[in-house]
Coordinates of C-alpha atoms in Angstrom, one line a residue:
Chain A
M1264 CA 21.5 2.6 22.4
G1265 CA 17.9 3.5 22.8
V1266 CA 15.9 6.7 22.7
D1267 CA 16.6 9.0 25.7
R1268 CA 13.2 9.4 27.3
D1269 CA 14.5 12.1 29.5
Y1270 CA 15.6 14.2 26.7
R1271 CA 14.8 18.0 27.1
C1272 CA 15.0 20.5 24.2
R1273 CA 16.9 23.7 24.5
V1274 CA 14.1 26.0 23.4
T1275 CA 13.1 28.7 25.8
K1276 CA 9.8 30.3 25.7
P1277 CA 10.2 33.8 24.8
E1278 CA 9.0 36.3 27.6
D1279 CA 6.7 38.2 25.2
F1280 CA 5.3 34.9 23.7
N1281 CA 1.7 35.6 24.9
E1282 CA 1.9 39.2 23.7
F1283 CA 3.2 38.1 20.2
W1284 CA 0.4 35.6 19.6
G1285 CA -2.2 37.9 21.3
L1286 CA -1.6 40.5 18.6
V1287 CA -1.9 37.7 15.9
L1288 CA -5.3 36.7 17.4
D1289 CA -6.4 40.3 17.6
E1290 CA -5.6 40.8 14.0
L1291 CA -7.2 37.6 13.0
S1292 CA -10.4 38.5 14.8
S1293 CA -10.5 41.8 12.9
I1294 CA -10.9 39.9 9.7
E1295 CA -14.2 38.8 8.4
L1296 CA -14.5 35.0 8.2
N1297 CA -16.3 35.3 4.8
V1298 CA -17.4 31.6 4.5
E1299 CA -18.0 29.9 1.2
C1300 CA -19.4 26.4 1.4
E1301 CA -20.3 24.4 -1.7
K1302 CA -21.5 21.0 -1.8
D1303 CA -19.2 18.7 -3.8
E1304 CA -21.5 16.3 -5.5
L1305 CA -18.8 14.3 -6.9
R1306 CA -17.2 13.4 -3.6
S1307 CA -20.4 13.0 -1.6
D1308 CA -22.1 9.6 -1.1
S1309 CA -24.8 7.9 0.5
E1310 CA -23.2 8.0 4.0
V1311 CA -21.5 11.4 3.8
T1312 CA -21.9 14.9 2.3
V1313 CA -18.7 16.7 1.3
Y1314 CA -18.3 20.4 0.9
Q1315 CA -15.4 22.5 -0.5
I1316 CA -15.1 25.4 1.8
F1317 CA -13.2 28.6 1.9
Y1318 CA -12.6 31.3 4.5
D1319 CA -10.4 34.3 5.1
S1320 CA -7.4 34.2 7.4
L1321 CA -4.6 36.4 8.4
D1322 CA -3.4 38.8 5.8
H1323 CA -6.7 38.1 4.1
V1324 CA -5.3 35.0 2.5
R1325 CA -8.1 32.7 1.3
I1326 CA -8.0 29.3 2.9
S1327 CA -9.6 26.2 1.5
G1328 CA -10.7 23.0 3.2
W1329 CA -12.8 19.9 2.8
Y1330 CA -15.7 19.7 5.2
S1331 CA -17.8 16.6 5.6
V1332 CA -20.8 15.6 7.6
P1333 CA -22.7 12.3 8.1
N1334 CA -25.9 12.1 6.2
T1335 CA -27.7 10.5 9.2
P1336 CA -29.9 13.2 10.7
V1337 CA -28.9 14.2 14.2
N1338 CA -29.6 17.4 16.2
R1339 CA -26.0 18.5 16.9
L1340 CA -22.8 17.0 15.8
P1341 CA -19.4 16.6 17.6
A1342 CA -16.7 17.9 15.3
I1343 CA -13.1 17.3 14.5
L1344 CA -10.7 19.8 13.1
L1345 CA -8.2 17.6 11.0
V1346 CA -4.8 19.3 10.5
P1347 CA -2.4 18.3 7.7
G1348 CA 1.1 16.8 7.4
Y1349 CA 3.9 18.9 5.8
Q1350 CA 4.1 17.7 2.3
S1351 CA 1.0 15.4 2.0
D1352 CA -2.2 16.8 0.5
P1353 CA -5.0 17.3 3.1
P1354 CA -7.4 14.4 2.9
I1355 CA -11.2 14.4 2.3
P1356 CA -12.3 13.3 5.8
K1357 CA -15.1 11.1 4.8
D1358 CA -13.8 8.4 7.3
W1359 CA -14.4 10.9 10.2
S1360 CA -17.9 11.6 9.1
A1361 CA -18.7 7.9 8.7
K1362 CA -17.9 7.7 12.4
G1363 CA -20.4 10.4 13.2
Y1364 CA -18.4 13.7 13.2
A1365 CA -18.6 16.8 11.3
C1366 CA -15.0 17.2 10.1
L1367 CA -13.1 20.1 8.6
S1368 CA -9.7 19.0 6.8
V1369 CA -8.0 22.3 6.5
N1370 CA -5.5 23.4 3.9
P1371 CA -3.4 26.2 5.3
R1372 CA -1.7 28.7 3.1
G1373 CA 0.7 27.1 0.6
K1374 CA -1.0 23.8 0.5
V1375 CA -2.8 22.6 -2.7
R1376 CA -6.1 24.7 -3.1
S1377 CA -4.7 27.4 -0.9
R1378 CA -1.7 28.6 -2.7
S1379 CA -2.7 31.4 -5.1
Q1380 CA -1.7 34.2 -2.6
F1381 CA 1.1 32.5 -0.8
D1382 CA 3.3 29.6 -1.9
P1383 CA 6.9 29.3 -0.7
G1384 CA 6.8 25.7 -2.0
Y1385 CA 8.3 22.4 -0.8
P1386 CA 11.1 22.5 0.3
G1387 CA 10.8 26.1 1.2
L1388 CA 7.8 26.5 3.7
L1389 CA 9.9 25.6 6.7
T1390 CA 12.4 28.4 6.2
H1391 CA 10.4 31.0 4.5
R1392 CA 11.2 34.4 6.2
I1393 CA 12.6 32.5 9.1
V1394 CA 14.7 35.4 10.3
D1395 CA 11.7 37.5 11.3
K1396 CA 8.8 36.2 13.6
N1397 CA 6.5 38.8 12.1
T1398 CA 6.8 37.4 8.6
Y1399 CA 7.7 33.8 9.2
S1400 CA 5.6 31.5 7.1
Y1401 CA 4.2 29.7 10.1
R1402 CA 2.7 32.9 11.6
G1403 CA -0.1 32.8 9.0
F1404 CA 0.0 29.0 8.7
Y1405 CA -0.7 28.5 12.3
A1406 CA -3.5 31.2 12.2
D1407 CA -5.1 29.4 9.3
A1408 CA -5.4 26.2 11.2
W1409 CA -6.7 27.9 14.3
R1410 CA -9.2 29.9 12.1
G1411 CA -10.8 26.4 11.2
I1412 CA -12.4 26.5 14.6
D1413 CA -14.2 29.6 13.7
F1414 CA -15.5 27.9 10.6
L1415 CA -16.7 25.0 12.7
L1416 CA -18.3 27.4 15.2
S1417 CA -20.1 29.1 12.3
R1418 CA -21.9 25.8 11.3
G1419 CA -25.3 25.3 12.9
E1420 CA -25.0 21.5 12.9
V1421 CA -21.8 21.6 15.0
D1422 CA -22.1 21.3 18.8
S1423 CA -19.6 24.0 20.0
E1424 CA -19.0 22.2 23.2
R1425 CA -17.7 19.1 21.5
I1426 CA -14.9 20.1 19.2
G1427 CA -11.7 18.2 18.9
V1428 CA -8.5 18.4 17.0
A1429 CA -6.4 15.6 15.4
G1430 CA -3.3 15.2 13.2
S1431 CA 0.0 13.5 12.8
S1432 CA 3.4 14.8 12.0
Q1433 CA 2.8 18.4 11.1
G1434 CA -0.7 17.8 11.9
G1435 CA 0.6 16.6 15.4
G1436 CA 2.4 20.0 15.8
L1437 CA -0.7 21.9 14.6
A1438 CA -2.9 19.9 17.1
I1439 CA -0.5 21.1 19.9
T1440 CA -0.7 24.9 18.9
T1441 CA -4.4 24.8 18.2
S1442 CA -5.3 23.2 21.4
A1443 CA -3.1 25.6 23.2
M1444 CA -4.6 28.7 21.6
R1445 CA -8.3 27.7 21.1
K1446 CA -10.0 27.0 24.3
E1447 CA -13.0 25.7 22.4
I1448 CA -11.0 22.4 21.8
K1449 CA -12.2 19.7 24.2
A1450 CA -9.9 16.9 23.1
A1451 CA -6.8 16.6 21.2
S1452 CA -4.7 13.9 19.5
A1453 CA -1.1 14.6 18.4
G1454 CA 0.8 12.0 16.5
A1455 CA 4.6 12.1 15.9
P1456 CA 4.6 15.8 16.5
Y1457 CA 6.6 18.0 14.1
L1458 CA 7.5 21.7 14.7
C1459 CA 8.5 20.8 18.3
G1460 CA 12.1 21.2 19.4
F1461 CA 13.2 22.5 16.0
M1462 CA 16.8 23.3 17.0
D1463 CA 17.3 19.9 18.5
A1464 CA 15.5 18.0 15.7
I1465 CA 17.9 19.4 13.1
E1466 CA 20.8 17.8 15.0
L1467 CA 19.0 14.6 15.8
T1468 CA 17.8 13.9 12.4
D1469 CA 19.5 13.7 8.8
T1470 CA 16.2 13.7 6.9
Y1471 CA 13.9 16.2 5.3
P1472 CA 11.9 18.3 6.0
Y1473 CA 14.0 19.4 9.1
Q1474 CA 17.1 19.3 6.8
E1475 CA 15.6 22.5 5.2
I1476 CA 16.8 24.4 8.3
N1477 CA 20.3 22.9 7.9
D1478 CA 20.4 23.7 4.3
Y1479 CA 19.4 27.4 5.3
L1480 CA 22.0 27.6 8.0
R1481 CA 24.7 26.2 5.8
T1482 CA 23.9 28.9 3.4
Y1483 CA 23.6 31.7 6.0
P1484 CA 25.6 30.8 9.0
D1485 CA 25.6 34.2 10.3
R1486 CA 21.8 34.0 10.8
L1487 CA 21.8 31.2 13.4
E1488 CA 20.8 33.5 16.3
E1489 CA 17.9 35.1 14.4
V1490 CA 16.7 31.7 13.3
E1491 CA 16.7 30.3 16.8
S1492 CA 15.0 33.4 18.1
T1493 CA 12.1 33.2 15.6
L1494 CA 11.6 29.4 16.0
A1495 CA 11.2 29.9 19.8
Y1496 CA 7.8 31.7 19.1
F1497 CA 6.7 28.8 16.9
D1498 CA 8.0 25.8 18.7
G1499 CA 5.2 23.5 19.9
I1500 CA 7.1 23.2 23.2
S1501 CA 6.6 27.0 23.8
F1502 CA 2.8 26.5 23.5
A1503 CA 2.4 23.2 25.3
D1504 CA 2.0 24.5 28.9
Q1505 CA -1.2 26.4 27.7
I1506 CA -2.9 23.1 26.7
D1507 CA -5.6 22.2 29.4
C1508 CA -7.9 19.8 27.5
P1509 CA -7.6 16.0 27.4
I1510 CA -4.8 15.0 25.1
I1511 CA -3.1 11.8 23.7
V1512 CA 0.3 11.8 22.0
N1513 CA 1.7 8.9 20.2
L1514 CA 5.4 8.4 19.1
G1515 CA 7.2 6.0 17.1
L1516 CA 10.6 5.2 18.7
Q1517 CA 12.3 4.8 15.4
D1518 CA 10.7 7.9 13.9
N1519 CA 13.1 9.0 11.1
V1520 CA 11.3 12.4 10.5
C1521 CA 10.2 13.9 13.9
P1522 CA 12.7 12.6 16.5
P1523 CA 11.0 10.9 19.5
E1524 CA 13.3 12.7 21.9
T1525 CA 11.4 15.9 20.9
G1526 CA 8.2 14.2 21.5
Y1527 CA 9.2 13.2 25.0
A1528 CA 10.3 16.8 25.6
L1529 CA 6.9 18.1 24.4
F1530 CA 4.9 15.6 26.5
E1531 CA 6.7 16.6 29.6
T1532 CA 5.7 20.3 28.9
I1533 CA 2.1 19.8 28.1
G1534 CA 0.0 21.6 30.8
S1535 CA -3.1 19.4 30.8
K1536 CA -3.6 17.1 33.8
D1537 CA -5.3 14.6 31.5
K1538 CA -2.7 13.6 29.2
K1539 CA -1.4 10.2 28.1
L1540 CA 1.6 9.1 26.0
F1541 CA 1.6 6.1 23.7
E1542 CA 5.1 4.8 22.7
Y1543 CA 5.5 2.4 19.9
E1544 CA 8.7 0.5 19.8
G1545 CA 9.6 -0.8 16.3
H1546 CA 7.7 1.9 14.6
G1547 CA 8.8 4.9 12.4
H1548 CA 7.1 8.0 11.5
E1549 CA 3.7 6.2 11.1
A1550 CA 4.0 6.1 14.9
G1551 CA 2.1 2.9 15.4
R1552 CA -0.9 4.1 13.4
Y1553 CA -2.5 0.7 12.8
V1554 CA -2.9 0.1 16.6
H1555 CA -3.3 3.6 17.6
S1556 CA -6.2 4.5 15.3
G1557 CA -8.4 2.4 17.6
I1558 CA -7.2 4.2 20.5
M1559 CA -7.9 7.6 19.0
D1560 CA -11.5 6.5 18.2
Q1561 CA -12.0 5.5 21.8
F1562 CA -10.5 8.7 23.0
F1563 CA -12.7 11.0 20.9
D1564 CA -15.7 8.8 21.6
K1565 CA -15.2 9.4 25.3
Y1566 CA -14.6 13.1 25.2
L1567 CA -16.8 14.2 22.3
K1568 CA -19.6 11.7 22.2
G1569 CA -19.8 10.5 25.8
Chain B
M602 CA -12.1 -4.1 -15.1
S603 CA -11.5 -6.3 -18.1
D604 CA -9.5 -9.5 -17.3
N605 CA -8.1 -9.5 -20.7
R606 CA -5.2 -7.6 -22.1
P607 CA -6.4 -5.3 -25.0
L608 CA -5.7 -6.6 -28.4
D609 CA -3.9 -3.4 -29.4
F610 CA -2.1 -3.2 -26.1
G611 CA 1.3 -3.3 -27.7
Q612 CA 0.4 -0.8 -30.5
F613 CA -1.0 1.6 -27.8
W614 CA 2.3 1.8 -26.0
Y615 CA 4.4 1.7 -29.0
S616 CA 2.6 4.8 -30.3
L617 CA 3.2 6.6 -27.0
G618 CA 7.0 5.7 -27.3
K619 CA 7.2 6.9 -30.8
E620 CA 5.4 10.2 -29.9
L621 CA 7.8 10.7 -27.0
S622 CA 10.8 9.9 -29.3
E623 CA 9.8 12.8 -31.5
V624 CA 9.9 15.3 -28.6
P625 CA 13.3 16.6 -27.8
I626 CA 14.4 16.2 -24.2
A627 CA 15.6 19.8 -24.3
A628 CA 17.1 19.7 -20.8
E629 CA 18.0 22.8 -18.9
T630 CA 20.0 22.6 -15.7
E631 CA 20.2 25.0 -12.8
T632 CA 22.4 24.7 -9.8
L633 CA 20.5 24.7 -6.5
T634 CA 23.2 25.8 -4.2
M635 CA 21.2 25.8 -1.0
R636 CA 20.3 22.1 -1.3
S637 CA 23.8 21.1 -2.3
T638 CA 26.1 19.7 0.5
D639 CA 29.7 18.8 0.9
F640 CA 28.8 15.2 -0.4
A641 CA 26.4 16.0 -3.1
D642 CA 25.3 18.7 -5.6
L643 CA 21.6 19.3 -6.4
Y644 CA 20.4 20.5 -9.7
G645 CA 16.9 21.6 -10.9
I646 CA 16.2 20.0 -14.3
H647 CA 13.6 21.2 -16.8
I648 CA 12.8 18.8 -19.6
S649 CA 10.1 18.3 -22.2
S650 CA 7.5 15.6 -22.5
I651 CA 4.7 14.9 -25.0
G652 CA 2.1 17.6 -25.5
P653 CA 4.5 19.2 -25.6
Y654 CA 4.6 19.8 -21.9
A655 CA 7.5 21.1 -19.5
I656 CA 8.1 18.8 -16.5
Y657 CA 10.7 19.3 -13.7
G658 CA 13.0 17.1 -11.5
Y659 CA 15.6 17.4 -8.8
L660 CA 18.9 15.7 -9.8
S661 CA 21.4 15.0 -7.0
I662 CA 25.0 13.9 -7.9
P663 CA 27.4 12.7 -5.4
K664 CA 30.8 14.5 -5.2
G665 CA 33.7 12.6 -6.6
D666 CA 34.2 10.4 -9.6
G667 CA 31.5 8.3 -11.0
P668 CA 29.9 6.3 -12.3
F669 CA 27.3 6.1 -9.6
P670 CA 24.3 3.9 -9.2
V671 CA 20.9 5.7 -9.8
I672 CA 17.7 5.9 -7.7
Y673 CA 14.9 7.3 -10.0
Y674 CA 12.0 8.4 -7.7
V675 CA 9.1 8.2 -10.2
P676 CA 6.3 10.7 -10.2
K677 CA 3.9 10.4 -7.2
N678 CA 0.1 10.7 -7.0
A679 CA 0.6 13.8 -4.8
S680 CA 1.2 17.5 -5.4
V681 CA 4.5 17.9 -3.8
L682 CA 7.9 17.0 -5.5
E683 CA 10.5 16.1 -2.9
I684 CA 14.2 16.0 -3.5
I685 CA 14.3 12.5 -1.8
P686 CA 11.3 11.0 0.0
Q687 CA 10.6 12.4 3.4
G688 CA 12.4 10.2 6.1
T689 CA 15.1 9.1 3.8
S690 CA 18.6 9.8 5.1
N691 CA 20.1 12.7 3.2
Q692 CA 23.4 10.7 3.1
I693 CA 21.8 8.5 0.5
R694 CA 22.8 11.4 -1.9
S695 CA 26.5 10.5 -1.2
R696 CA 26.2 7.1 -2.6
Y697 CA 23.6 7.3 -5.4
I698 CA 22.6 9.8 -8.0
T699 CA 19.0 10.6 -7.2
F700 CA 16.4 11.9 -9.6
S701 CA 12.9 12.8 -8.5
L702 CA 10.4 13.9 -11.1
A703 CA 7.3 15.9 -11.0
C704 CA 5.0 14.7 -13.7
R705 CA 2.4 17.1 -15.3
G706 CA 0.2 18.6 -12.7
M707 CA 2.5 18.3 -9.8
R708 CA 4.1 21.3 -8.3
T709 CA 6.9 22.6 -10.3
A710 CA 5.2 21.0 -13.4
D711 CA 1.8 22.6 -12.9
S712 CA 1.8 25.1 -15.7
P713 CA -0.6 25.2 -17.5
Y714 CA -2.2 22.2 -15.7
A715 CA -2.4 22.0 -12.0
A716 CA -3.7 18.6 -10.8
M717 CA -6.0 18.2 -7.8
Y718 CA -5.5 15.3 -5.4
P719 CA -8.0 13.6 -5.5
G720 CA -8.6 14.2 -9.2
Q721 CA -5.4 13.3 -10.9
L722 CA -6.3 9.7 -11.5
T723 CA -9.6 10.4 -13.3
E724 CA -8.7 13.6 -15.1
G725 CA -9.8 13.2 -18.7
I726 CA -10.7 9.6 -18.2
E727 CA -13.6 10.1 -20.8
S728 CA -11.6 8.8 -23.6
F729 CA -8.2 7.1 -24.4
S730 CA -6.8 10.2 -26.0
S731 CA -7.8 12.6 -23.2
Y732 CA -6.9 10.5 -20.2
L733 CA -4.2 12.3 -18.3
Y734 CA -2.4 9.2 -17.2
R735 CA -1.1 8.6 -20.7
G736 CA 0.9 11.8 -20.3
V737 CA 2.0 10.9 -16.8
V738 CA 3.5 7.6 -18.1
A739 CA 5.2 9.6 -20.8
D740 CA 6.6 11.9 -18.3
T741 CA 7.8 8.9 -16.3
L742 CA 9.7 7.4 -19.2
R743 CA 11.0 10.8 -20.2
G744 CA 12.8 11.0 -16.8
L745 CA 14.6 7.8 -17.8
D746 CA 15.5 9.3 -21.2
F747 CA 17.0 12.2 -19.5
L748 CA 19.0 10.0 -16.9
L749 CA 20.6 8.2 -19.8
T750 CA 22.1 11.5 -20.9
C751 CA 23.9 12.1 -17.6
P752 CA 27.6 11.1 -18.0
S753 CA 28.2 9.9 -14.4
I754 CA 25.5 7.3 -14.2
D755 CA 26.2 3.6 -13.9
K756 CA 23.8 2.1 -16.5
S757 CA 24.0 -1.2 -14.8
S758 CA 22.3 0.1 -11.7
I759 CA 19.2 2.1 -12.4
V760 CA 16.5 1.8 -9.7
A761 CA 12.9 2.8 -10.3
W762 CA 11.4 3.5 -6.9
G763 CA 7.9 4.5 -6.0
N764 CA 4.4 3.5 -6.7
D765 CA 2.8 1.8 -9.6
N766 CA 4.7 4.0 -12.1
A767 CA 8.0 2.4 -11.0
L768 CA 6.6 -0.9 -12.5
L769 CA 5.4 0.9 -15.6
A770 CA 8.7 2.4 -16.0
G771 CA 10.3 -1.1 -15.8
A772 CA 7.9 -2.6 -18.3
L773 CA 8.1 0.2 -20.9
H774 CA 11.7 1.5 -20.7
G775 CA 14.7 -0.8 -21.1
A776 CA 17.0 1.2 -18.8
V777 CA 15.6 0.1 -15.6
T778 CA 17.6 -2.6 -13.8
H779 CA 15.9 -2.8 -10.5
I780 CA 12.5 -1.9 -9.2
V781 CA 11.2 -1.0 -5.7
S782 CA 7.4 -0.6 -6.0
T783 CA 4.4 -0.2 -3.8
P784 CA 1.4 -0.9 -6.0
S785 CA -1.4 1.4 -5.0
F786 CA -3.9 2.0 -7.8
L787 CA -3.1 0.4 -11.2
Y788 CA -3.6 -3.2 -10.4
D789 CA -7.1 -4.5 -11.2
T790 CA -8.3 -0.9 -10.5
I791 CA -12.1 -0.9 -10.5
N792 CA -12.4 -4.2 -8.8
Q793 CA -9.9 -3.1 -6.1
A794 CA -11.7 0.3 -5.7
S795 CA -14.9 -1.5 -5.0
R796 CA -13.3 -3.2 -2.0
T797 CA -12.4 0.2 -0.2
S798 CA -13.6 3.7 0.5
S799 CA -10.1 5.1 0.9
Y800 CA -8.4 7.5 -1.5
P801 CA -6.8 7.3 -4.0
L802 CA -9.0 4.4 -5.2
E803 CA -12.0 6.0 -3.9
E804 CA -11.6 8.6 -6.7
F805 CA -12.7 5.9 -9.1
N806 CA -15.7 5.1 -6.9
D807 CA -16.7 8.7 -6.9
Y808 CA -16.4 8.9 -10.6
L809 CA -18.5 5.8 -11.2
R810 CA -21.1 6.7 -8.8
H811 CA -21.8 9.8 -10.9
N812 CA -21.3 8.0 -14.2
P813 CA -22.4 4.4 -13.7
E814 CA -23.0 3.9 -17.4
R815 CA -19.4 4.5 -18.2
K816 CA -18.0 1.6 -16.2
G817 CA -17.3 -0.6 -19.2
Q818 CA -15.5 2.1 -21.1
I819 CA -13.5 3.3 -18.0
S820 CA -12.6 -0.2 -17.5
E821 CA -11.4 -0.7 -21.0
I822 CA -9.2 2.5 -20.7
L823 CA -7.7 1.4 -17.5
S824 CA -6.8 -2.0 -18.8
Y825 CA -4.0 -0.3 -20.8
Y826 CA -2.4 0.7 -17.6
D827 CA -3.2 -2.5 -15.6
L828 CA 0.0 -3.8 -14.0
R829 CA -1.2 -7.3 -14.7
F830 CA -0.9 -6.8 -18.4
H831 CA 2.6 -5.1 -18.1
S832 CA 4.0 -7.8 -15.9
S833 CA 5.5 -10.1 -18.5
A834 CA 7.5 -7.2 -19.9
I835 CA 9.3 -6.6 -16.5
T836 CA 12.7 -8.1 -16.5
A837 CA 14.3 -5.9 -13.8
E838 CA 15.1 -7.5 -10.5
S839 CA 12.2 -6.3 -8.4
L840 CA 11.1 -5.7 -4.8
I841 CA 7.3 -5.5 -4.4
M842 CA 6.1 -3.9 -1.2
A843 CA 2.7 -5.6 -0.6
D844 CA 0.1 -4.8 2.0
Y845 CA 0.0 -6.8 5.1
D846 CA -1.8 -10.1 4.7
G847 CA -5.5 -9.3 4.2
G848 CA -4.8 -5.9 3.1
L849 CA -6.1 -4.4 -0.3
F850 CA -2.9 -5.1 -2.2
D851 CA -1.5 -8.1 -0.3
K852 CA 0.8 -10.8 -1.5
K853 CA -2.1 -13.1 -2.5
T854 CA -3.9 -10.3 -4.4
L855 CA -0.8 -9.4 -6.3
R856 CA 0.0 -12.9 -7.5
N857 CA -1.2 -12.1 -11.0
L858 CA 1.5 -9.5 -11.2
T859 CA 4.3 -11.1 -9.3
E860 CA 4.0 -14.5 -10.7
N861 CA 4.1 -13.3 -14.3
M862 CA 7.1 -10.9 -14.1
N863 CA 10.2 -12.0 -16.0
G864 CA 12.9 -10.9 -13.6
A865 CA 13.6 -12.1 -10.1
V866 CA 10.9 -10.9 -7.6
T867 CA 10.9 -10.4 -3.9
V868 CA 7.5 -9.7 -2.3
H869 CA 7.5 -8.2 1.2
P870 CA 4.3 -8.1 3.0
S871 CA 4.1 -4.9 5.1
E872 CA 4.9 -5.2 8.8
R873 CA 2.7 -2.3 9.4
S874 CA 5.7 -0.3 10.4
S875 CA 7.3 2.3 8.2
Y876 CA 10.6 1.6 10.1
K877 CA 10.6 -2.2 9.5
D878 CA 9.3 -1.8 5.9
G879 CA 11.8 0.9 5.2
M880 CA 14.7 -1.0 6.6
F881 CA 13.8 -4.0 4.4
C882 CA 13.8 -1.8 1.3
E883 CA 17.2 -0.3 2.3
K884 CA 18.9 -3.5 3.0
W885 CA 17.4 -5.0 -0.2
I886 CA 18.6 -2.4 -2.6
T887 CA 22.0 -2.3 -0.8
D888 CA 22.4 -6.1 -1.1
K889 CA 21.5 -6.0 -4.8
L890 CA 23.8 -3.2 -5.8
F891 CA 26.7 -3.4 -3.4
G892 CA 26.7 -6.9 -2.1
K893 CA 25.8 -8.5 1.3
D894 CA 28.7 -7.0 3.1
A895 CA 27.8 -3.4 2.4
T896 CA 26.1 -1.3 5.0
P897 CA 22.8 0.4 4.1
I898 CA 22.5 4.1 4.5
V899 CA 19.6 4.6 6.9
P900 CA 18.3 7.5 9.0
N901 CA 19.8 8.1 12.4
H902 CA 16.9 6.6 14.4
W903 CA 17.0 3.4 12.5
K904 CA 20.6 2.9 13.8
L905 CA 19.5 2.7 17.4
E906 CA 18.9 -1.1 17.4

């Protein structure tokens, strides 16, 4: 038995989806960015300068990130917003800057360096206040990632017409939501996207982190309807029709964390006419990274450097 | 890095063991109802290590009568403590006691010290006594001390699973019967770091770029942790997950570890697929602990062959 490529998830985009997120964006725009950017001498080298950066996000939560730029002088740089996985620590993106990009690797709320005001922990983040879309953890978490674009736009060295977003796993899910909500994004790469087809994924997999939702529903079975209602607002599939930039998606067909079925359902929904799917048979959650990294490089070179 | 084992290598580790033995385990257990299932119960475990320092782990025990084989997920070089590694079938908890431990600095063991990543591997590396990793190794060993107090464990089947710390656990604690390890940063560290710009090894490059005069001293300190010098003390049956051929920690590079280990060793070069490598691990451990006729417990999407 193989993966069903025609699988479709049961999530339905809420009628007031745009209104809900519009209010979040309004609230976000009313908060000063309040950027701090301090050079990290220890992590900088002859090729790349690294900065520890901070900005304010929704609820005035202070968000941290690693920002790096190539040392080679150029007029304006293409830029990448690098969005993180679920339980991994956001990396210092020297490798992106060595390829000629300004790159922000953002630590949304609850991640290491951004957890003094909000920290539901791991496991925990995925179900924190999951019965209420207005206080669900990912309301702020998504906003923190999107806010990274404002940081990049505040940098004089960044070319505002050449900004991309990249990530895998949770980063893949965040690449979907960010490219849907921020039209400054000109190219997106989403690998093994998490946060897509939640209610299907918890039945298709028997692994963490999706098991967090099953743990929650086993404990509070009467809250199923509220959980499903909240998640519809946060499901990448609900965002995907609003993506109109060039985008590539890669899936591992033996992905044991983010089921490929949900990846197919997501891809079908993506609104962009310039979208391409890369399927990796014989690969798990790394989704063919060793081959696909070269494809990503070519993709961003074409759309951000071309 | 020095190519010679330090003369007082044995004394260094004996002292750590002695210091640890003088600290009571002082376990406190709390039931974590939400993460318990119809096939396994989950507990939060608070224990003490040298310092003294409070560390924390997740202990999962299958329902039913033991004894049960144990998988000990050793502390990681990352901030998050998982119950079982992401992507592992939750059903693994029906067959094994699993214990995952946060060493000092990781979440749930980050008071008073919260580690940064990168940062943990060079924290306090200015001297033998201040180097954080001595405490990390002590924490790793303390996890095994705790496991031996659990009544339902099968002491003939205790697997240390994870990064370099799994091998250190096998070398320094007699309880370990099997090892599944992916060496990543404690094998010929400074030399290996010079071959890459990727973290976690880049952390050492960062440090030495700013403190080049300290290279000799750092090398000397790291030699106490070098897996090459611990290899002969490892008698557990082991699976070493090497990089693909030509990678930083490939089979050829790791020869000075694998050829000197005193237990049976299987070296598996990565197939650059988390699915294929993961399947190999699950089949290997099932074969070793349950025999060739037993079926490995794998995630749903690995059953679709």
